[in-house]
Coordinates of C-alpha atoms in Angstrom, one line a residue:
Chain A
M46 CA 50.2 -15.9 5.9
T47 CA 47.7 -18.0 4.5
V48 CA 45.0 -15.8 4.9
F49 CA 41.2 -17.6 4.4
L50 CA 37.7 -15.2 3.3
C51 CA 34.5 -16.7 2.5
I52 CA 31.9 -14.4 -0.7
D53 CA 29.0 -14.6 -2.5
D54 CA 28.8 -13.9 -5.9
N55 CA 29.4 -11.1 -6.3
R56 CA 32.6 -10.7 -3.8
G57 CA 30.4 -9.6 -1.2
M58 CA 31.5 -10.2 2.2
L59 CA 29.8 -7.6 4.7
F60 CA 26.3 -6.5 4.7
N61 CA 24.9 -3.7 7.0
N62 CA 28.2 -4.8 8.7
R63 CA 27.2 -8.1 9.1
R64 CA 28.9 -11.5 8.0
Q65 CA 26.6 -12.2 4.3
S66 CA 26.3 -16.0 6.5
R67 CA 27.7 -18.1 7.9
D68 CA 28.3 -22.5 7.7
S69 CA 29.9 -24.9 10.1
E70 CA 30.8 -26.9 6.9
V71 CA 33.3 -24.6 6.3
I72 CA 35.3 -24.0 9.7
N73 CA 36.0 -27.5 10.8
D74 CA 37.6 -27.5 6.6
M75 CA 39.5 -24.2 7.5
L76 CA 40.7 -25.8 11.2
K77 CA 41.3 -29.0 9.7
T78 CA 43.6 -26.7 6.6
A79 CA 45.4 -25.1 9.8
S80 CA 48.0 -26.8 11.1
S81 CA 48.1 -24.4 14.0
S82 CA 45.7 -22.5 15.3
V83 CA 43.7 -20.3 13.2
Y84 CA 43.9 -16.3 14.0
A85 CA 40.6 -14.0 13.7
H86 CA 39.4 -10.4 14.1
S87 CA 36.9 -9.7 17.6
F88 CA 34.2 -9.0 15.0
S89 CA 34.0 -13.0 14.9
E90 CA 34.5 -13.7 18.4
K91 CA 31.0 -13.7 19.0
Y92 CA 30.6 -16.7 16.6
L93 CA 33.5 -18.3 16.2
S94 CA 34.3 -19.1 19.9
T95 CA 30.3 -21.2 20.2
L96 CA 32.2 -22.7 17.6
S97 CA 35.4 -23.8 18.6
S98 CA 38.0 -23.0 21.3
S99 CA 41.3 -23.0 18.3
F100 CA 40.5 -19.5 17.1
T101 CA 42.4 -17.4 18.4
F102 CA 41.2 -13.2 19.0
S103 CA 43.3 -10.8 17.7
D104 CA 42.8 -7.7 16.1
T105 CA 46.0 -7.1 15.4
L106 CA 47.0 -10.6 13.1
L107 CA 47.5 -8.7 10.1
E108 CA 50.1 -6.5 11.3
D109 CA 51.6 -9.1 13.3
K110 CA 51.9 -11.2 10.5
K111 CA 49.6 -14.3 12.5
D112 CA 50.2 -17.8 10.0
F113 CA 46.6 -18.0 9.8
C114 CA 44.4 -15.9 9.4
F115 CA 40.1 -15.7 9.3
I116 CA 39.5 -12.2 7.4
E117 CA 35.2 -10.8 7.4
N118 CA 35.7 -7.7 7.9
L119 CA 38.6 -6.5 6.7
D120 CA 40.9 -5.1 3.8
I121 CA 43.7 -8.1 2.9
A122 CA 45.3 -5.5 0.0
P123 CA 47.6 -3.4 2.1
Y124 CA 49.2 -6.7 3.8
L125 CA 49.7 -8.9 0.5
S126 CA 53.5 -8.4 0.3
S127 CA 52.8 -11.2 3.1
I128 CA 50.2 -13.3 2.2
D129 CA 51.2 -16.4 0.4
S130 CA 47.9 -18.4 0.5
V131 CA 44.0 -16.8 -0.2
I132 CA 42.0 -19.5 0.9
L133 CA 38.1 -17.8 -0.9
Y134 CA 35.3 -20.0 0.6
K135 CA 32.5 -18.8 -2.1
W136 CA 28.7 -19.6 -1.2
N137 CA 27.6 -19.6 -5.0
R138 CA 24.6 -17.4 -4.4
D139 CA 23.3 -13.9 -4.5
Y140 CA 23.4 -12.2 -0.8
P141 CA 23.4 -8.4 -0.6
F142 CA 26.4 -6.5 0.5
D143 CA 27.8 -3.3 1.4
V144 CA 31.3 -5.0 1.2
T145 CA 32.7 -6.4 -1.1
F146 CA 36.5 -8.5 -1.7
D147 CA 39.0 -6.1 -4.0
V148 CA 42.0 -8.2 -4.6
D149 CA 42.3 -9.7 -8.4
L150 CA 44.7 -12.6 -7.0
K151 CA 45.6 -13.2 -10.7
A152 CA 46.4 -9.5 -11.1
E153 CA 48.7 -9.8 -8.0
G154 CA 50.5 -12.6 -8.3
Y155 CA 48.2 -14.8 -7.6
R156 CA 47.3 -18.4 -9.6
L157 CA 44.1 -21.2 -8.2
E158 CA 46.4 -24.6 -7.5
N159 CA 43.1 -26.4 -6.2
K160 CA 39.7 -25.6 -6.3
T161 CA 36.9 -28.2 -4.7
D162 CA 32.9 -28.5 -3.9
F163 CA 31.6 -29.3 -0.7
A164 CA 28.2 -29.3 1.1
G165 CA 28.5 -27.1 4.1
S166 CA 25.6 -28.0 6.5
S167 CA 23.4 -25.4 5.3
H168 CA 24.7 -24.3 1.5
D169 CA 24.3 -27.7 -0.8
K170 CA 27.0 -26.0 -2.9
I171 CA 30.5 -23.9 -1.2
T172 CA 33.7 -23.9 -3.1
K173 CA 37.0 -24.3 -2.1
E174 CA 39.5 -22.2 -4.5
V175 CA 43.4 -21.8 -3.0
W176 CA 45.2 -19.4 -4.5
V177 CA 49.2 -19.3 -4.1
K178 CA 51.6 -16.5 -4.7
Chain B
M250 CA -42.2 23.3 26.8
K251 CA -39.5 25.5 28.2
N252 CA -38.7 22.4 30.4
R253 CA -38.0 20.1 26.3
K254 CA -36.0 24.1 26.0
R255 CA -33.7 22.8 28.6
R256 CA -33.6 19.4 28.1
F257 CA -32.8 20.5 24.7
A258 CA -30.1 22.7 26.1
L259 CA -28.8 20.2 28.2
V260 CA -28.6 17.4 26.1
L261 CA -26.7 19.8 23.2
A262 CA -24.6 21.6 25.8
I263 CA -23.1 17.8 26.3
S264 CA -22.7 16.6 23.7
L265 CA -20.8 19.9 23.2
L266 CA -18.4 18.7 25.9
S267 CA -18.4 15.3 25.3
L268 CA -16.7 16.3 21.0
S269 CA -14.5 17.9 23.0
L270 CA -13.0 15.2 26.0
L271 CA -12.6 13.3 23.2
L272 CA -11.5 15.2 19.9
S273 CA -8.8 16.3 22.7
G274 CA -8.3 12.2 24.2
C275 CA -7.8 11.3 20.2
D276 CA -5.1 14.4 19.5
E277 CA -3.1 12.4 23.0
F278 CA -3.9 9.3 21.5
L279 CA -2.4 10.1 17.7
D280 CA 0.5 12.0 19.7
S281 CA 1.6 8.4 21.7
L282 CA 1.8 7.0 18.9
L283 CA 4.2 9.4 17.1
S284 CA 6.2 10.1 19.4
D285 CA 9.5 7.7 20.4
G286 CA 8.1 5.0 22.6
S287 CA 10.6 2.6 24.8
S288 CA 10.9 0.5 21.6
F289 CA 14.4 0.6 20.2
I290 CA 12.8 0.9 16.7
P291 CA 10.8 4.8 17.3
E292 CA 7.0 5.3 16.2
V293 CA 4.6 2.9 16.1
V294 CA 1.6 3.9 13.2
T295 CA -0.9 1.1 12.9
T296 CA -3.4 0.8 15.0
T297 CA -2.8 -3.0 17.0
A298 CA -6.9 -3.5 17.1
E299 CA -6.4 -7.5 15.2
T300 CA -9.1 -7.2 13.2
T301 CA -8.3 -3.7 11.4
T302 CA -4.2 -1.9 10.6
T303 CA -3.0 1.4 9.0
A304 CA -0.5 1.9 7.1
E305 CA 1.4 5.1 7.1
D306 CA 0.5 7.3 4.7
V307 CA 3.7 9.1 3.6
L308 CA 6.8 8.1 5.1
S309 CA 9.2 9.8 6.5
E310 CA 12.7 10.7 4.9
A311 CA 14.0 7.7 7.4
F312 CA 11.6 5.9 6.2
E313 CA 10.6 5.2 10.1
T314 CA 6.8 3.3 10.0
T315 CA 6.2 0.3 11.3
T316 CA 3.1 -1.9 11.5
T317 CA 2.1 -3.6 14.8
S318 CA 1.2 -6.6 14.7
K319 CA 1.0 -8.9 17.5
A320 CA -1.3 -11.2 16.6
T321 CA 0.0 -14.5 15.3
T322 CA -4.3 -13.8 13.0
L323 CA -3.7 -11.1 11.2
A324 CA -7.4 -9.9 10.0
T325 CA -5.9 -7.0 8.7
T326 CA -7.1 -4.8 5.8
T327 CA -4.8 -1.4 4.0
K328 CA -6.4 1.4 4.7
K329 CA -4.8 3.3 3.8
T330 CA -1.4 3.0 0.9
Q331 CA 2.2 3.6 1.9
T332 CA 4.1 5.5 -1.1
S333 CA 7.4 5.5 -1.3
A334 CA 7.5 9.3 -1.2
G335 CA 10.4 9.6 1.2
V336 CA 12.5 7.4 -1.2
P337 CA 15.6 8.1 -3.0
A338 CA 15.1 8.0 -6.6
Y339 CA 16.5 4.6 -8.3
S340 CA 19.4 5.3 -9.4
G341 CA 21.2 1.2 -9.8
K342 CA 21.2 -0.2 -7.3
P343 CA 18.3 -2.3 -6.5
Y344 CA 17.7 -1.7 -3.0
V345 CA 18.6 1.6 -0.9
A346 CA 19.1 1.0 3.0
L347 CA 16.2 2.8 5.1
N348 CA 16.6 3.9 8.1
N349 CA 20.0 3.3 9.3
N350 CA 19.5 -0.4 8.3
E351 CA 17.4 -0.6 12.2
P352 CA 14.6 -2.6 11.4
A353 CA 10.9 -1.3 13.1
F354 CA 9.8 -3.7 14.8
T355 CA 8.8 -3.1 18.3
Q356 CA 10.6 -5.1 21.8
G357 CA 5.7 -6.4 21.8
D358 CA 7.2 -8.1 18.4
M359 CA 9.6 -10.0 19.6
T360 CA 8.6 -14.2 19.7
T361 CA 10.3 -17.6 19.3
T362 CA 6.8 -18.8 17.8
G363 CA 6.5 -19.2 14.2
F364 CA 3.7 -17.8 12.4
E365 CA 2.8 -15.6 9.7
T366 CA 0.6 -13.6 8.7
Y367 CA -0.9 -11.9 5.3
A368 CA -3.2 -8.5 4.5
T369 CA -6.6 -8.6 3.2
L370 CA -6.6 -7.2 -0.1
D371 CA -7.6 -4.1 -0.9
Y372 CA -10.9 -2.4 -2.7
L373 CA -8.5 -2.3 -5.8
G374 CA -7.1 -6.0 -5.3
R375 CA -3.3 -5.3 -3.8
C376 CA -1.6 -6.7 -1.5
G377 CA -0.7 -5.3 2.0
V378 CA 2.5 -6.6 4.7
A379 CA 3.3 -10.1 5.1
F380 CA 4.6 -10.0 9.0
A381 CA 6.2 -13.2 10.2
C382 CA 7.8 -14.5 12.4
L383 CA 10.4 -16.9 10.7
C384 CA 11.0 -20.4 11.3
T385 CA 12.5 -24.1 9.8
D386 CA 8.8 -25.3 10.7
L387 CA 7.2 -22.6 8.5
M388 CA 9.4 -23.8 5.5
P389 CA 9.2 -25.7 2.6
T390 CA 9.5 -29.3 2.8
G391 CA 8.2 -30.8 -0.3
K392 CA 8.3 -29.5 -4.0
R393 CA 7.7 -25.3 -5.2
G394 CA 3.5 -25.5 -7.0
S395 CA 2.6 -23.6 -9.4
I396 CA 2.0 -19.7 -8.8
S397 CA 0.0 -19.0 -11.9
S398 CA -3.5 -18.5 -11.4
I399 CA -2.4 -16.1 -9.4
H400 CA -2.6 -12.5 -11.1
P401 CA -2.1 -9.9 -8.8
S402 CA -2.8 -5.9 -9.5
G403 CA -0.8 -3.9 -12.4
W404 CA -0.7 -8.0 -14.2
K405 CA 0.2 -7.2 -18.5
Q406 CA 2.7 -9.0 -18.9
Q407 CA 5.4 -8.1 -22.0
M408 CA 8.2 -9.8 -23.0
Y409 CA 11.4 -8.3 -23.8
D410 CA 14.3 -10.1 -25.3
F411 CA 17.1 -7.7 -23.3
V412 CA 14.9 -8.3 -19.7
D413 CA 16.7 -12.2 -17.3
G414 CA 13.7 -15.0 -19.0
Q415 CA 12.1 -12.0 -21.3
A416 CA 9.1 -11.8 -19.0
V417 CA 9.5 -7.6 -17.8
Y418 CA 7.2 -9.1 -14.4
N419 CA 7.4 -11.6 -12.0
R420 CA 4.5 -12.7 -9.7
C421 CA 6.7 -11.6 -6.4
H422 CA 6.3 -13.7 -3.5
L423 CA 5.7 -10.5 -0.4
I424 CA 7.1 -14.0 1.7
G425 CA 9.3 -15.8 -0.2
W426 CA 8.9 -19.0 -1.1
Q427 CA 12.4 -20.8 0.3
L428 CA 10.9 -18.9 3.6
S429 CA 7.5 -20.3 4.3
G430 CA 6.1 -22.6 1.4
E431 CA 2.9 -20.1 0.2
N432 CA 2.3 -20.9 -3.3
A433 CA -0.6 -19.7 -5.1
N434 CA -1.1 -17.2 -2.2
E435 CA -2.7 -14.2 -3.3
R436 CA -3.0 -11.9 -0.5
N437 CA 1.0 -12.3 -1.2
L438 CA 2.4 -12.2 -5.2
I439 CA 2.7 -8.9 -6.0
T440 CA 3.0 -7.9 -10.0
G441 CA 7.3 -7.4 -9.6
T442 CA 9.6 -7.5 -12.2
R443 CA 12.0 -9.7 -12.7
Y444 CA 15.0 -6.8 -11.8
L445 CA 12.7 -6.8 -8.3
N446 CA 12.8 -10.7 -7.2
T447 CA 15.3 -11.9 -8.1
K448 CA 18.2 -8.6 -8.3
G449 CA 16.5 -6.5 -5.2
M450 CA 14.3 -9.9 -3.5
L451 CA 15.9 -12.9 -3.7
P452 CA 19.4 -11.6 -1.5
F453 CA 17.5 -10.8 1.3
E454 CA 15.9 -14.1 0.8
N455 CA 19.5 -15.9 0.8
M456 CA 20.6 -14.4 3.9
V457 CA 17.7 -15.4 6.2
S458 CA 16.8 -18.6 4.6
D459 CA 20.1 -19.6 4.7
Y460 CA 20.5 -18.0 8.3
I461 CA 17.9 -19.6 9.8
K462 CA 18.8 -23.1 8.0
E463 CA 22.2 -23.1 9.8
T464 CA 21.6 -21.6 13.3
H465 CA 18.4 -22.8 14.1
N466 CA 16.5 -19.4 15.2
H467 CA 13.9 -17.6 14.3
V468 CA 14.0 -14.0 12.3
L469 CA 10.4 -11.2 12.2
Y470 CA 10.7 -10.5 8.5
R471 CA 8.0 -7.7 7.0
I472 CA 7.2 -7.4 4.1
T473 CA 5.4 -4.3 2.0
P474 CA 4.7 -3.5 -0.3
I475 CA 4.7 -0.1 -1.5
F476 CA 2.3 2.3 -3.5
D477 CA 2.4 5.0 -5.1
G478 CA -1.8 6.8 -4.9
D479 CA -3.3 4.1 -6.9
N480 CA -1.3 2.7 -8.7
L481 CA -2.4 -1.6 -9.1
V482 CA 1.6 -1.6 -9.3
A483 CA 3.6 -0.9 -6.1
S484 CA 6.6 0.9 -6.5
G485 CA 9.5 -0.4 -4.4
V486 CA 9.1 -3.4 -1.6
Q487 CA 10.5 -2.9 2.3
M488 CA 12.0 -5.2 3.7
E489 CA 12.6 -5.5 7.0
A490 CA 14.1 -8.5 9.5
Y491 CA 15.6 -9.2 12.6
S492 CA 16.6 -12.4 14.7
V493 CA 15.5 -13.3 17.5
E494 CA 17.7 -15.3 19.4
D495 CA 21.2 -13.5 19.0
D496 CA 19.2 -9.9 19.1
G497 CA 19.8 -9.3 15.6
D498 CA 23.4 -10.0 15.1
G499 CA 23.2 -12.2 12.8
I500 CA 20.5 -11.2 10.8
C501 CA 19.3 -7.5 10.9
F502 CA 17.7 -4.8 7.3
N503 CA 15.5 -2.5 6.6
V504 CA 16.2 -2.7 3.4
Y505 CA 13.5 -0.3 -0.6
C506 CA 13.8 -2.5 -3.2
Y507 CA 12.6 -0.7 -6.3
N508 CA 10.4 -2.6 -8.8
V509 CA 11.9 -1.4 -11.6
Q510 CA 13.2 -3.0 -14.8
P511 CA 16.5 -1.4 -16.7
G512 CA 15.2 -0.8 -19.8
V513 CA 11.0 -0.9 -19.4
W514 CA 9.1 1.7 -18.7
I515 CA 6.3 1.5 -16.5
D516 CA 3.5 3.0 -15.9
Y517 CA 2.5 1.7 -12.4
K518 CA -1.3 3.3 -12.5
T519 CA -2.4 0.1 -14.7
G520 CA 1.0 -2.0 -14.4
E521 CA 1.1 -1.3 -19.4
N522 CA 5.1 -0.7 -20.0
H523 CA 7.8 -0.2 -23.0
A524 CA 11.1 -0.6 -23.7
E525 CA 12.1 2.7 -23.0
D526 CA 13.5 5.7 -24.8
T527 CA 11.9 3.6 -27.6
V528 CA 8.4 4.5 -29.7
T529 CA 7.1 0.8 -30.0
E530 CA 4.6 -0.9 -31.0
A531 CA 2.5 -2.6 -28.2
P532 CA 4.3 -5.5 -27.2
K533 CA 1.4 -8.3 -27.4
T534 CA 0.2 -9.4 -24.3
V535 CA 1.8 -13.0 -23.0
K536 CA -0.9 -15.1 -22.1
K537 CA 1.5 -18.5 -21.6
A538 CA 5.2 -18.7 -23.0
V539 CA 4.8 -17.6 -25.9
A540 CA 7.1 -15.6 -28.5
K541 CA 9.9 -12.5 -28.2
T542 CA 8.0 -9.8 -29.7
T543 CA 11.0 -6.7 -30.9
A544 CA 10.3 -3.5 -30.2
K545 CA 10.0 -1.6 -33.4
K546 CA 11.8 2.0 -33.9
T547 CA 10.8 4.0 -36.3
T548 CA 12.4 6.9 -37.2
L549 CA 12.1 10.4 -36.3
A550 CA 12.0 13.6 -37.1
P551 CA 15.2 16.5 -35.2
V552 CA 13.9 18.1 -32.0
D553 CA 15.1 21.7 -31.2
T554 CA 16.1 21.1 -27.7
K555 CA 16.3 25.2 -27.1
D556 CA 19.9 25.6 -26.4
A557 CA 19.7 22.8 -23.6
T558 CA 22.4 21.7 -22.3
Y559 CA 20.4 18.6 -21.3
V560 CA 17.1 17.1 -21.8
G561 CA 15.4 14.9 -19.2
N562 CA 12.5 12.7 -19.3
R563 CA 11.0 13.2 -16.8
N564 CA 9.0 9.9 -17.0
T565 CA 12.2 7.8 -16.8
K566 CA 13.6 10.3 -15.3
K567 CA 16.8 10.2 -17.9
F568 CA 18.7 13.4 -18.7
H569 CA 20.7 13.1 -22.4
K570 CA 23.2 15.1 -24.7
P571 CA 20.4 17.1 -26.9
S572 CA 22.3 14.6 -29.8
C573 CA 21.3 12.3 -28.0
A574 CA 19.0 9.6 -30.6
S575 CA 17.2 8.9 -26.9
V576 CA 15.6 13.1 -27.3
K577 CA 13.8 12.8 -29.9
Q578 CA 11.9 9.1 -29.6
M579 CA 11.1 11.0 -26.9
K580 CA 7.8 12.1 -26.4
E581 CA 7.4 16.5 -26.5
S582 CA 5.3 16.2 -22.6
N583 CA 8.5 14.4 -21.0
R584 CA 10.9 16.1 -22.1
V585 CA 12.1 18.2 -20.2
F586 CA 15.5 21.0 -21.0
F587 CA 18.3 22.2 -18.8
Y588 CA 20.4 24.9 -19.0
C589 CA 23.2 24.5 -15.6
Q590 CA 25.5 21.9 -15.1
R591 CA 25.5 18.0 -15.2
E592 CA 25.5 18.5 -11.3
E593 CA 22.9 20.3 -10.6
V594 CA 20.8 17.5 -13.4
V595 CA 21.4 14.1 -11.1
S596 CA 20.9 16.8 -7.9
Q597 CA 17.3 16.5 -9.2
G598 CA 17.1 13.2 -9.4
Y599 CA 18.0 12.1 -12.7
V600 CA 20.4 9.9 -14.3
P601 CA 22.5 10.3 -17.6
C602 CA 21.9 8.0 -20.0
K603 CA 24.1 5.2 -20.6
N604 CA 23.9 5.7 -25.1
C605 CA 24.5 9.3 -24.9
N606 CA 26.6 8.9 -21.1
P607 CA 25.8 12.9 -20.5

């Protein structure tokens, strides 16, 4: 499995059950990276379905070990054994948070394979990190 | 003469009747203000007239206060000041959610017309509520201007080596510059700590700003500085926001940000401040960019801690082991002796000293 996640400077993911931020360029990059349909939880449906028809929604996407999963509201820690690659999009911003991404990728045996910056549609600099096992 | 007496009695009776009707009418009016309305947010506590807005005096436990500001021009005068009563004591986090993060906007507030309004300063020169419907049209297009000409209430600047940027106070925008493009507007700037500015308010401003830039939607946004009594420095700031077009799906919060600076004791009445738990030589007041001041510790005599389990500081709300150096440096009048378990001290709103880890 390859998992896509967005985090802020505090490794925050959500605040008040809402995504911290959004950027259409992140979604475009994600779809470009994935060679097939990207799966997402129903939490993300309202947002993603307005941007692209390339997403498939399922609440058991991690249990079902879908190839490409965009995760906004789930803890991936229990599924690490099935996750070969984690792609982090960093907002390079400080947002409020009450849910964080707590997986220490290095400690879990992942290595940083690639790191690139790109401009978003509403963010000056988004950093994409590709972590692989 | 008789007629005159009768007329007087008649006038008196009518006056008493009118007065009682007026009073009962007022009660009903107040009841209607305080009861749950049909709006998705509970209570409307303020008067609405386009000339005056009153802020609730004491915030309820859930902090469910609202102001209504339907008018696009707000010629408001804050008659009472909101206080921080009911807000949990600062416990190391820069902000805390209020009312389950539900802001108190009413259906009548919902609009997709951009506006921004700022209350007039009160008799102590303090800012009141700032309310806006934020959108791309209000966002700045030019460079940020200087705001150093503004001296908000309680502005007693001091520098500390341990504070990010050294200056304990920032001229803190109620509605951030990145959202409104407002520069030196005295109705929009309060004396806020560096911590309030960067750790408390900025993350929320970033979130709202980036959401608007990405979606071009509108966000209702209300910032209420909370002053206790006649204090010149706000204890904190209430921030409420709600995205209009998607019914709060993108942005929805109601938080209180603490106007504190870790390591610095602040007299909120005046704005005076000094390094916490140290006896200091008063730091020099800073006019412009000025040299660092270093708090100098003095050696103090041992303190009779009266066999207490812990010693608290009623001012800073920190508690210590009796042997902690901070106890010696604490003003006698600030010392509180505890003879109970740690949990009980914490339950009284005290936070453990980071040096002695009681």
